Amino acid sequence: MSENGEDQGRLTRTASFVFLHTEHAIYAALGVLLALTALVALIDAAGLTWNALVALGGAAQILEVVDRLLFLLMLIEILHTVRVSMRSGRLTCEPFLIVGLIASIRRVLVITLQSSEITHSKDWSPEKQALFQASMIELAVLAGLILTMVIAIFILHRARDDGQPAGEEKKEDAGA
């Protein structure tokens, strides 16, 4: 009976070893793909910034640059989450809250620009009024969502024992 239990223990250890290394390989591949995507997004954002500078871009061009930069920031935050998950072996929710916060802020900027274009147009139709009202409702919902995420991040920081943000490496762990 002990030989059977020993075989099961060995099988469990082997399966655990294989699954752990498979998980790490997938995390590494995901990290490489995210890094490449972030690099492409950075090059694209640099090109957009250059074009906006050369053309002395208006609000639409500036919003597009800021939108791309915030998208890049989201990619970097997700890449950071993957790296921390590989190192610590656990997933934390704070980076996802930060990504959600950035995405919500991106949407607020887009809605604000669209609403500005609607309000500055000469012909104010019932369709434009309905679109404007829907935009204001969406802005209110996004404001509530942003406030909720900020409070959640604050609570997570306060609840953490060492006061460090999620994923922060301790000085002795950073060199390992």
Short mmCIF file of N, CA and C in Angstrom, two decimals:
data_model
loop_
_atom_site.label_atom_id
_atom_site.label_comp_id
_atom_site.label_asym_id
_atom_site.label_seq_id
_atom_site.Cartn_x
_atom_site.Cartn_y
_atom_site.Cartn_z
N MET A 1 0.82 -1.19 0.00
CA MET A 1 0.00 0.00 0.00
C MET A 1 0.86 1.26 0.00
N SER A 2 1.99 1.24 0.71
CA SER A 2 2.85 2.42 0.76
C SER A 2 3.52 2.67 -0.59
N GLU A 3 3.78 1.59 -1.35
CA GLU A 3 4.37 1.77 -2.68
C GLU A 3 3.39 2.49 -3.60
N ASN A 4 2.11 2.15 -3.50
CA ASN A 4 1.08 2.80 -4.31
C ASN A 4 0.98 4.28 -3.92
N GLY A 5 1.01 4.58 -2.63
CA GLY A 5 0.98 5.97 -2.15
C GLY A 5 2.21 6.74 -2.59
N GLU A 6 3.37 6.07 -2.60
CA GLU A 6 4.60 6.71 -3.05
C GLU A 6 4.55 7.02 -4.54
N ASP A 7 3.96 6.09 -5.34
CA ASP A 7 3.81 6.32 -6.77
C ASP A 7 2.88 7.50 -7.04
N GLN A 8 1.79 7.58 -6.27
CA GLN A 8 0.87 8.70 -6.43
C GLN A 8 1.56 10.01 -6.06
N GLY A 9 2.37 10.01 -5.01
CA GLY A 9 3.10 11.21 -4.61
C GLY A 9 4.08 11.64 -5.68
N ARG A 10 4.78 10.68 -6.28
CA ARG A 10 5.73 10.98 -7.34
C ARG A 10 4.99 11.52 -8.57
N LEU A 11 3.85 10.90 -8.90
CA LEU A 11 3.04 11.34 -10.04
C LEU A 11 2.52 12.76 -9.80
N THR A 12 2.09 13.04 -8.61
CA THR A 12 1.60 14.37 -8.27
C THR A 12 2.71 15.40 -8.39
N ARG A 13 3.90 15.07 -7.88
CA ARG A 13 5.04 15.99 -7.97
C ARG A 13 5.43 16.22 -9.43
N THR A 14 5.45 15.17 -10.22
CA THR A 14 5.81 15.29 -11.65
C THR A 14 4.78 16.13 -12.38
N ALA A 15 3.51 15.87 -12.15
CA ALA A 15 2.45 16.65 -12.80
C ALA A 15 2.54 18.11 -12.38
N SER A 16 2.77 18.35 -11.12
CA SER A 16 2.90 19.72 -10.62
C SER A 16 4.08 20.42 -11.28
N PHE A 17 5.20 19.73 -11.41
CA PHE A 17 6.39 20.28 -12.04
C PHE A 17 6.10 20.64 -13.51
N VAL A 18 5.46 19.73 -14.23
CA VAL A 18 5.14 19.96 -15.65
C VAL A 18 4.17 21.14 -15.79
N PHE A 19 3.12 21.15 -14.97
CA PHE A 19 2.14 22.23 -15.07
C PHE A 19 2.75 23.59 -14.71
N LEU A 20 3.58 23.62 -13.69
CA LEU A 20 4.22 24.87 -13.29
C LEU A 20 5.10 25.41 -14.41
N HIS A 21 5.91 24.54 -15.01
CA HIS A 21 6.79 25.01 -16.08
C HIS A 21 6.01 25.36 -17.35
N THR A 22 4.92 24.67 -17.60
CA THR A 22 4.06 25.03 -18.72
C THR A 22 3.45 26.40 -18.49
N GLU A 23 2.97 26.63 -17.28
CA GLU A 23 2.40 27.93 -16.93
C GLU A 23 3.44 29.04 -17.10
N HIS A 24 4.66 28.80 -16.65
CA HIS A 24 5.72 29.81 -16.79
C HIS A 24 6.07 30.05 -18.25
N ALA A 25 6.08 29.00 -19.06
CA ALA A 25 6.37 29.17 -20.48
C ALA A 25 5.28 30.00 -21.15
N ILE A 26 4.03 29.76 -20.79
CA ILE A 26 2.93 30.54 -21.37
C ILE A 26 3.01 31.99 -20.91
N TYR A 27 3.31 32.21 -19.61
CA TYR A 27 3.50 33.57 -19.11
C TYR A 27 4.63 34.27 -19.86
N ALA A 28 5.72 33.57 -20.10
CA ALA A 28 6.85 34.17 -20.80
C ALA A 28 6.46 34.53 -22.23
N ALA A 29 5.75 33.63 -22.92
CA ALA A 29 5.31 33.92 -24.29
C ALA A 29 4.35 35.10 -24.31
N LEU A 30 3.44 35.13 -23.35
CA LEU A 30 2.51 36.26 -23.23
C LEU A 30 3.27 37.56 -22.98
N GLY A 31 4.26 37.50 -22.11
CA GLY A 31 5.08 38.68 -21.83
C GLY A 31 5.81 39.18 -23.06
N VAL A 32 6.36 38.27 -23.85
CA VAL A 32 7.06 38.67 -25.08
C VAL A 32 6.08 39.33 -26.05
N LEU A 33 4.90 38.73 -26.21
CA LEU A 33 3.90 39.32 -27.12
C LEU A 33 3.43 40.68 -26.63
N LEU A 34 3.21 40.82 -25.33
CA LEU A 34 2.83 42.12 -24.78
C LEU A 34 3.93 43.16 -24.97
N ALA A 35 5.17 42.74 -24.76
CA ALA A 35 6.29 43.67 -24.94
C ALA A 35 6.40 44.12 -26.40
N LEU A 36 6.23 43.20 -27.33
CA LEU A 36 6.27 43.57 -28.75
C LEU A 36 5.12 44.51 -29.10
N THR A 37 3.93 44.21 -28.57
CA THR A 37 2.78 45.08 -28.82
C THR A 37 3.02 46.47 -28.23
N ALA A 38 3.59 46.53 -27.04
CA ALA A 38 3.90 47.81 -26.41
C ALA A 38 4.93 48.58 -27.22
N LEU A 39 5.90 47.88 -27.77
CA LEU A 39 6.92 48.54 -28.59
C LEU A 39 6.29 49.13 -29.85
N VAL A 40 5.42 48.38 -30.50
CA VAL A 40 4.73 48.87 -31.69
C VAL A 40 3.85 50.08 -31.32
N ALA A 41 3.16 49.99 -30.18
CA ALA A 41 2.32 51.10 -29.73
C ALA A 41 3.16 52.34 -29.42
N LEU A 42 4.34 52.13 -28.87
CA LEU A 42 5.23 53.25 -28.58
C LEU A 42 5.70 53.93 -29.86
N ILE A 43 6.07 53.14 -30.85
CA ILE A 43 6.49 53.70 -32.14
C ILE A 43 5.34 54.46 -32.79
N ASP A 44 4.14 53.88 -32.73
CA ASP A 44 2.95 54.54 -33.28
C ASP A 44 2.67 55.85 -32.55
N ALA A 45 2.75 55.83 -31.22
CA ALA A 45 2.51 57.05 -30.43
C ALA A 45 3.55 58.12 -30.74
N ALA A 46 4.81 57.70 -30.93
CA ALA A 46 5.85 58.66 -31.28
C ALA A 46 5.57 59.29 -32.64
N GLY A 47 5.13 58.48 -33.60
CA GLY A 47 4.77 59.01 -34.92
C GLY A 47 3.60 59.97 -34.84
N LEU A 48 2.59 59.62 -34.07
CA LEU A 48 1.44 60.51 -33.91
C LEU A 48 1.84 61.82 -33.24
N THR A 49 2.70 61.72 -32.24
CA THR A 49 3.17 62.92 -31.55
C THR A 49 3.94 63.82 -32.50
N TRP A 50 4.81 63.22 -33.29
CA TRP A 50 5.58 63.99 -34.26
C TRP A 50 4.66 64.69 -35.26
N ASN A 51 3.68 63.95 -35.78
CA ASN A 51 2.74 64.53 -36.74
C ASN A 51 1.93 65.67 -36.12
N ALA A 52 1.53 65.50 -34.85
CA ALA A 52 0.78 66.55 -34.17
C ALA A 52 1.65 67.79 -33.95
N LEU A 53 2.93 67.57 -33.65
CA LEU A 53 3.84 68.71 -33.46
C LEU A 53 4.09 69.45 -34.76
N VAL A 54 4.32 68.70 -35.83
CA VAL A 54 4.59 69.32 -37.13
C VAL A 54 3.37 70.11 -37.62
N ALA A 55 2.19 69.55 -37.44
CA ALA A 55 0.97 70.19 -37.93
C ALA A 55 0.37 71.15 -36.92
N LEU A 56 1.05 71.34 -35.78
CA LEU A 56 0.48 72.13 -34.69
C LEU A 56 -0.95 71.67 -34.44
N GLY A 57 -1.03 70.38 -34.13
CA GLY A 57 -2.30 69.67 -34.05
C GLY A 57 -3.34 70.29 -33.17
N GLY A 58 -4.57 70.05 -33.58
CA GLY A 58 -5.71 70.52 -32.82
C GLY A 58 -6.08 69.53 -31.73
N ALA A 59 -7.25 69.76 -31.18
CA ALA A 59 -7.70 68.93 -30.05
C ALA A 59 -7.83 67.47 -30.44
N ALA A 60 -8.31 67.20 -31.65
CA ALA A 60 -8.50 65.81 -32.07
C ALA A 60 -7.18 65.06 -32.14
N GLN A 61 -6.14 65.70 -32.69
CA GLN A 61 -4.84 65.05 -32.78
C GLN A 61 -4.22 64.86 -31.41
N ILE A 62 -4.34 65.84 -30.57
CA ILE A 62 -3.79 65.74 -29.22
C ILE A 62 -4.50 64.63 -28.44
N LEU A 63 -5.82 64.55 -28.58
CA LEU A 63 -6.56 63.48 -27.91
C LEU A 63 -6.11 62.12 -28.42
N GLU A 64 -5.86 62.00 -29.71
CA GLU A 64 -5.41 60.72 -30.25
C GLU A 64 -4.04 60.34 -29.68
N VAL A 65 -3.15 61.31 -29.53
CA VAL A 65 -1.83 61.04 -28.94
C VAL A 65 -1.99 60.59 -27.49
N VAL A 66 -2.79 61.33 -26.72
CA VAL A 66 -2.99 60.97 -25.32
C VAL A 66 -3.66 59.60 -25.21
N ASP A 67 -4.61 59.31 -26.10
CA ASP A 67 -5.28 58.02 -26.11
C ASP A 67 -4.28 56.89 -26.34
N ARG A 68 -3.38 57.07 -27.30
CA ARG A 68 -2.37 56.03 -27.58
C ARG A 68 -1.40 55.88 -26.42
N LEU A 69 -1.03 56.98 -25.79
CA LEU A 69 -0.12 56.90 -24.66
C LEU A 69 -0.78 56.20 -23.47
N LEU A 70 -2.05 56.47 -23.24
CA LEU A 70 -2.76 55.77 -22.17
C LEU A 70 -2.92 54.29 -22.48
N PHE A 71 -3.15 53.96 -23.76
CA PHE A 71 -3.19 52.55 -24.17
C PHE A 71 -1.85 51.88 -23.90
N LEU A 72 -0.78 52.57 -24.21
CA LEU A 72 0.56 52.05 -23.95
C LEU A 72 0.78 51.84 -22.45
N LEU A 73 0.30 52.78 -21.66
CA LEU A 73 0.41 52.64 -20.21
C LEU A 73 -0.36 51.41 -19.71
N MET A 74 -1.52 51.15 -20.30
CA MET A 74 -2.28 49.96 -19.94
C MET A 74 -1.50 48.69 -20.29
N LEU A 75 -0.89 48.67 -21.46
CA LEU A 75 -0.09 47.50 -21.86
C LEU A 75 1.06 47.26 -20.89
N ILE A 76 1.72 48.33 -20.51
CA ILE A 76 2.85 48.20 -19.59
C ILE A 76 2.38 47.70 -18.23
N GLU A 77 1.24 48.18 -17.78
CA GLU A 77 0.70 47.73 -16.49
C GLU A 77 0.34 46.25 -16.56
N ILE A 78 -0.22 45.80 -17.67
CA ILE A 78 -0.54 44.37 -17.82
C ILE A 78 0.75 43.56 -17.89
N LEU A 79 1.75 44.05 -18.58
CA LEU A 79 3.05 43.37 -18.65
C LEU A 79 3.66 43.26 -17.25
N HIS A 80 3.54 44.31 -16.48
CA HIS A 80 4.03 44.30 -15.09
C HIS A 80 3.29 43.22 -14.28
N THR A 81 1.98 43.12 -14.50
CA THR A 81 1.18 42.12 -13.80
C THR A 81 1.65 40.71 -14.15
N VAL A 82 1.94 40.47 -15.42
CA VAL A 82 2.43 39.15 -15.85
C VAL A 82 3.77 38.86 -15.18
N ARG A 83 4.66 39.84 -15.15
CA ARG A 83 5.97 39.65 -14.53
C ARG A 83 5.86 39.34 -13.04
N VAL A 84 5.00 40.09 -12.37
CA VAL A 84 4.81 39.87 -10.92
C VAL A 84 4.19 38.51 -10.67
N SER A 85 3.24 38.12 -11.52
CA SER A 85 2.59 36.81 -11.35
C SER A 85 3.59 35.68 -11.54
N MET A 86 4.50 35.83 -12.49
CA MET A 86 5.52 34.80 -12.70
C MET A 86 6.45 34.71 -11.49
N ARG A 87 6.82 35.86 -10.95
CA ARG A 87 7.76 35.88 -9.83
C ARG A 87 7.16 35.38 -8.54
N SER A 88 5.95 35.86 -8.24
CA SER A 88 5.36 35.54 -6.93
C SER A 88 4.48 34.30 -6.97
N GLY A 89 4.02 33.92 -8.15
CA GLY A 89 3.14 32.77 -8.25
C GLY A 89 1.71 33.06 -7.84
N ARG A 90 1.37 34.34 -7.69
CA ARG A 90 -0.01 34.70 -7.35
C ARG A 90 -0.42 35.94 -8.13
N LEU A 91 -1.70 36.07 -8.29
CA LEU A 91 -2.26 37.17 -9.07
C LEU A 91 -2.88 38.18 -8.11
N THR A 92 -2.56 39.45 -8.30
CA THR A 92 -3.14 40.49 -7.45
C THR A 92 -4.13 41.30 -8.27
N CYS A 93 -5.08 41.90 -7.59
CA CYS A 93 -6.13 42.61 -8.30
C CYS A 93 -5.80 44.08 -8.55
N GLU A 94 -4.87 44.64 -7.82
CA GLU A 94 -4.57 46.06 -7.95
C GLU A 94 -4.15 46.47 -9.36
N PRO A 95 -3.27 45.73 -10.04
CA PRO A 95 -2.93 46.15 -11.41
C PRO A 95 -4.13 46.17 -12.35
N PHE A 96 -5.08 45.26 -12.15
CA PHE A 96 -6.27 45.26 -12.99
C PHE A 96 -7.16 46.47 -12.69
N LEU A 97 -7.20 46.88 -11.44
CA LEU A 97 -7.93 48.09 -11.10
C LEU A 97 -7.27 49.31 -11.76
N ILE A 98 -5.95 49.33 -11.79
CA ILE A 98 -5.24 50.44 -12.42
C ILE A 98 -5.51 50.46 -13.92
N VAL A 99 -5.49 49.29 -14.56
CA VAL A 99 -5.80 49.21 -15.99
C VAL A 99 -7.23 49.69 -16.24
N GLY A 100 -8.16 49.26 -15.40
CA GLY A 100 -9.55 49.71 -15.53
C GLY A 100 -9.67 51.21 -15.35
N LEU A 101 -8.91 51.75 -14.43
CA LEU A 101 -8.91 53.19 -14.19
C LEU A 101 -8.39 53.94 -15.41
N ILE A 102 -7.30 53.47 -15.97
CA ILE A 102 -6.74 54.11 -17.17
C ILE A 102 -7.73 54.02 -18.33
N ALA A 103 -8.36 52.85 -18.52
CA ALA A 103 -9.32 52.67 -19.60
C ALA A 103 -10.52 53.61 -19.42
N SER A 104 -10.97 53.77 -18.19
CA SER A 104 -12.10 54.67 -17.93
C SER A 104 -11.72 56.12 -18.21
N ILE A 105 -10.52 56.49 -17.84
CA ILE A 105 -10.06 57.86 -18.12
C ILE A 105 -9.94 58.09 -19.62
N ARG A 106 -9.45 57.08 -20.34
CA ARG A 106 -9.40 57.18 -21.82
C ARG A 106 -10.79 57.45 -22.38
N ARG A 107 -11.77 56.70 -21.90
CA ARG A 107 -13.14 56.86 -22.41
C ARG A 107 -13.69 58.24 -22.06
N VAL A 108 -13.40 58.74 -20.88
CA VAL A 108 -13.85 60.08 -20.49
C VAL A 108 -13.29 61.12 -21.45
N LEU A 109 -12.01 60.99 -21.80
CA LEU A 109 -11.41 61.94 -22.73
C LEU A 109 -12.08 61.90 -24.09
N VAL A 110 -12.36 60.71 -24.59
CA VAL A 110 -13.01 60.58 -25.90
C VAL A 110 -14.42 61.19 -25.86
N ILE A 111 -15.18 60.87 -24.83
CA ILE A 111 -16.54 61.41 -24.72
C ILE A 111 -16.51 62.93 -24.60
N THR A 112 -15.57 63.44 -23.85
CA THR A 112 -15.46 64.89 -23.68
C THR A 112 -15.20 65.58 -25.02
N LEU A 113 -14.31 65.03 -25.81
CA LEU A 113 -14.03 65.62 -27.12
C LEU A 113 -15.24 65.52 -28.04
N GLN A 114 -15.90 64.36 -28.05
CA GLN A 114 -17.08 64.20 -28.89
C GLN A 114 -18.19 65.16 -28.47
N SER A 115 -18.38 65.31 -27.18
CA SER A 115 -19.42 66.22 -26.67
C SER A 115 -19.08 67.66 -27.01
N SER A 116 -17.81 67.98 -26.96
CA SER A 116 -17.38 69.33 -27.32
C SER A 116 -17.68 69.63 -28.78
N GLU A 117 -17.43 68.65 -29.64
CA GLU A 117 -17.74 68.84 -31.06
C GLU A 117 -19.23 69.00 -31.29
N ILE A 118 -20.04 68.24 -30.54
CA ILE A 118 -21.50 68.33 -30.69
C ILE A 118 -21.99 69.71 -30.25
N THR A 119 -21.51 70.19 -29.11
CA THR A 119 -22.01 71.46 -28.59
C THR A 119 -21.54 72.66 -29.40
N HIS A 120 -20.46 72.53 -30.13
CA HIS A 120 -19.96 73.64 -30.93
C HIS A 120 -20.51 73.66 -32.35
N SER A 121 -21.31 72.67 -32.69
CA SER A 121 -21.87 72.65 -34.04
C SER A 121 -23.02 73.65 -34.14
N LYS A 122 -23.23 74.18 -35.34
CA LYS A 122 -24.24 75.22 -35.56
C LYS A 122 -25.66 74.65 -35.55
N ASP A 123 -25.83 73.47 -36.12
CA ASP A 123 -27.18 72.89 -36.20
C ASP A 123 -27.43 71.93 -35.04
N TRP A 124 -28.28 72.35 -34.12
CA TRP A 124 -28.60 71.56 -32.93
C TRP A 124 -29.90 70.83 -33.20
N SER A 125 -29.79 69.53 -33.48
CA SER A 125 -30.96 68.73 -33.82
C SER A 125 -31.36 67.87 -32.61
N PRO A 126 -32.57 67.30 -32.66
CA PRO A 126 -32.99 66.40 -31.57
C PRO A 126 -32.06 65.17 -31.44
N GLU A 127 -31.52 64.71 -32.57
CA GLU A 127 -30.59 63.57 -32.52
C GLU A 127 -29.31 63.95 -31.76
N LYS A 128 -28.81 65.14 -32.04
CA LYS A 128 -27.60 65.60 -31.35
C LYS A 128 -27.87 65.83 -29.87
N GLN A 129 -29.07 66.31 -29.55
CA GLN A 129 -29.41 66.51 -28.15
C GLN A 129 -29.49 65.16 -27.43
N ALA A 130 -30.07 64.16 -28.07
CA ALA A 130 -30.16 62.83 -27.46
C ALA A 130 -28.76 62.22 -27.29
N LEU A 131 -27.89 62.41 -28.29
CA LEU A 131 -26.52 61.92 -28.19
C LEU A 131 -25.77 62.61 -27.06
N PHE A 132 -25.97 63.91 -26.94
CA PHE A 132 -25.32 64.66 -25.87
C PHE A 132 -25.79 64.19 -24.50
N GLN A 133 -27.10 63.97 -24.35
CA GLN A 133 -27.64 63.50 -23.07
C GLN A 133 -27.10 62.10 -22.74
N ALA A 134 -27.03 61.24 -23.74
CA ALA A 134 -26.48 59.89 -23.51
C ALA A 134 -25.00 59.98 -23.10
N SER A 135 -24.29 60.91 -23.71
CA SER A 135 -22.87 61.10 -23.37
C SER A 135 -22.72 61.58 -21.93
N MET A 136 -23.59 62.46 -21.50
CA MET A 136 -23.52 62.96 -20.12
C MET A 136 -23.84 61.85 -19.12
N ILE A 137 -24.80 60.99 -19.47
CA ILE A 137 -25.11 59.86 -18.59
C ILE A 137 -23.90 58.92 -18.51
N GLU A 138 -23.28 58.66 -19.67
CA GLU A 138 -22.09 57.79 -19.67
C GLU A 138 -20.97 58.41 -18.87
N LEU A 139 -20.79 59.72 -18.97
CA LEU A 139 -19.76 60.40 -18.17
C LEU A 139 -20.04 60.26 -16.68
N ALA A 140 -21.31 60.36 -16.28
CA ALA A 140 -21.67 60.22 -14.87
C ALA A 140 -21.37 58.80 -14.38
N VAL A 141 -21.71 57.80 -15.20
CA VAL A 141 -21.43 56.42 -14.83
C VAL A 141 -19.92 56.19 -14.72
N LEU A 142 -19.17 56.72 -15.69
CA LEU A 142 -17.71 56.58 -15.66
C LEU A 142 -17.11 57.28 -14.44
N ALA A 143 -17.66 58.44 -14.08
CA ALA A 143 -17.16 59.15 -12.90
C ALA A 143 -17.37 58.29 -11.65
N GLY A 144 -18.54 57.66 -11.54
CA GLY A 144 -18.79 56.76 -10.41
C GLY A 144 -17.85 55.57 -10.42
N LEU A 145 -17.61 55.01 -11.60
CA LEU A 145 -16.70 53.87 -11.73
C LEU A 145 -15.27 54.26 -11.36
N ILE A 146 -14.84 55.42 -11.83
CA ILE A 146 -13.48 55.90 -11.51
C ILE A 146 -13.34 56.11 -10.01
N LEU A 147 -14.33 56.73 -9.40
CA LEU A 147 -14.29 56.95 -7.96
C LEU A 147 -14.24 55.62 -7.20
N THR A 148 -15.03 54.65 -7.64
CA THR A 148 -15.04 53.33 -7.01
C THR A 148 -13.67 52.66 -7.12
N MET A 149 -13.05 52.73 -8.30
CA MET A 149 -11.74 52.09 -8.48
C MET A 149 -10.67 52.78 -7.65
N VAL A 150 -10.72 54.10 -7.57
CA VAL A 150 -9.75 54.83 -6.76
C VAL A 150 -9.90 54.45 -5.29
N ILE A 151 -11.12 54.36 -4.82
CA ILE A 151 -11.36 53.96 -3.43
C ILE A 151 -10.87 52.53 -3.19
N ALA A 152 -11.13 51.64 -4.15
CA ALA A 152 -10.67 50.24 -4.01
C ALA A 152 -9.15 50.17 -3.96
N ILE A 153 -8.48 50.94 -4.81
CA ILE A 153 -7.01 50.96 -4.79
C ILE A 153 -6.51 51.50 -3.45
N PHE A 154 -7.14 52.56 -2.97
CA PHE A 154 -6.77 53.15 -1.69
C PHE A 154 -6.94 52.13 -0.56
N ILE A 155 -8.06 51.42 -0.55
CA ILE A 155 -8.32 50.42 0.48
C ILE A 155 -7.29 49.29 0.40
N LEU A 156 -6.96 48.86 -0.81
CA LEU A 156 -5.95 47.81 -0.97
C LEU A 156 -4.60 48.25 -0.42
N HIS A 157 -4.23 49.51 -0.66
CA HIS A 157 -2.96 50.03 -0.13
C HIS A 157 -2.99 50.07 1.39
N ARG A 158 -4.11 50.50 1.96
CA ARG A 158 -4.23 50.60 3.41
C ARG A 158 -4.25 49.23 4.08
N ALA A 159 -4.83 48.25 3.39
CA ALA A 159 -4.96 46.91 3.97
C ALA A 159 -3.66 46.12 3.91
N ARG A 160 -2.76 46.49 3.03
CA ARG A 160 -1.51 45.76 2.87
C ARG A 160 -0.65 45.97 4.11
N ASP A 161 -0.04 44.90 4.56
CA ASP A 161 0.75 44.95 5.79
C ASP A 161 1.95 45.87 5.68
N ASP A 162 2.69 45.75 4.58
CA ASP A 162 3.94 46.50 4.46
C ASP A 162 3.75 47.86 3.79
N GLY A 163 2.53 48.17 3.37
CA GLY A 163 2.27 49.47 2.75
C GLY A 163 2.77 49.58 1.33
N GLN A 164 3.29 48.52 0.75
CA GLN A 164 3.82 48.54 -0.61
C GLN A 164 2.69 48.31 -1.61
N PRO A 165 2.75 48.96 -2.78
CA PRO A 165 1.76 48.67 -3.81
C PRO A 165 1.90 47.23 -4.29
N ALA A 166 0.85 46.69 -4.87
CA ALA A 166 0.89 45.31 -5.36
C ALA A 166 1.99 45.17 -6.39
N GLY A 167 2.77 44.13 -6.25
CA GLY A 167 3.82 43.87 -7.23
C GLY A 167 5.14 44.52 -6.90
N GLU A 168 5.17 45.39 -5.91
CA GLU A 168 6.43 46.01 -5.53
C GLU A 168 7.34 44.95 -4.95
N GLU A 169 8.57 44.94 -5.41
CA GLU A 169 9.51 43.95 -4.92
C GLU A 169 10.25 44.52 -3.73
N LYS A 170 10.47 43.69 -2.74
CA LYS A 170 11.29 44.10 -1.61
C LYS A 170 12.72 44.20 -2.09
N LYS A 171 13.50 45.02 -1.43
CA LYS A 171 14.87 45.26 -1.88
C LYS A 171 15.69 43.97 -1.94
N GLU A 172 15.47 43.08 -1.00
CA GLU A 172 16.25 41.83 -1.02
C GLU A 172 15.77 40.88 -2.12
N ASP A 173 14.48 41.00 -2.55
CA ASP A 173 13.96 40.15 -3.62
C ASP A 173 14.34 40.67 -4.99
N ALA A 174 14.62 41.95 -5.11
CA ALA A 174 14.87 42.55 -6.42
C ALA A 174 16.11 41.98 -7.08
N GLY A 175 17.11 41.62 -6.33
CA GLY A 175 18.34 41.10 -6.92
C GLY A 175 18.30 39.62 -7.19
N ALA A 176 17.30 38.93 -6.65
CA ALA A 176 17.24 37.46 -6.79
C ALA A 176 16.80 37.03 -8.14
#
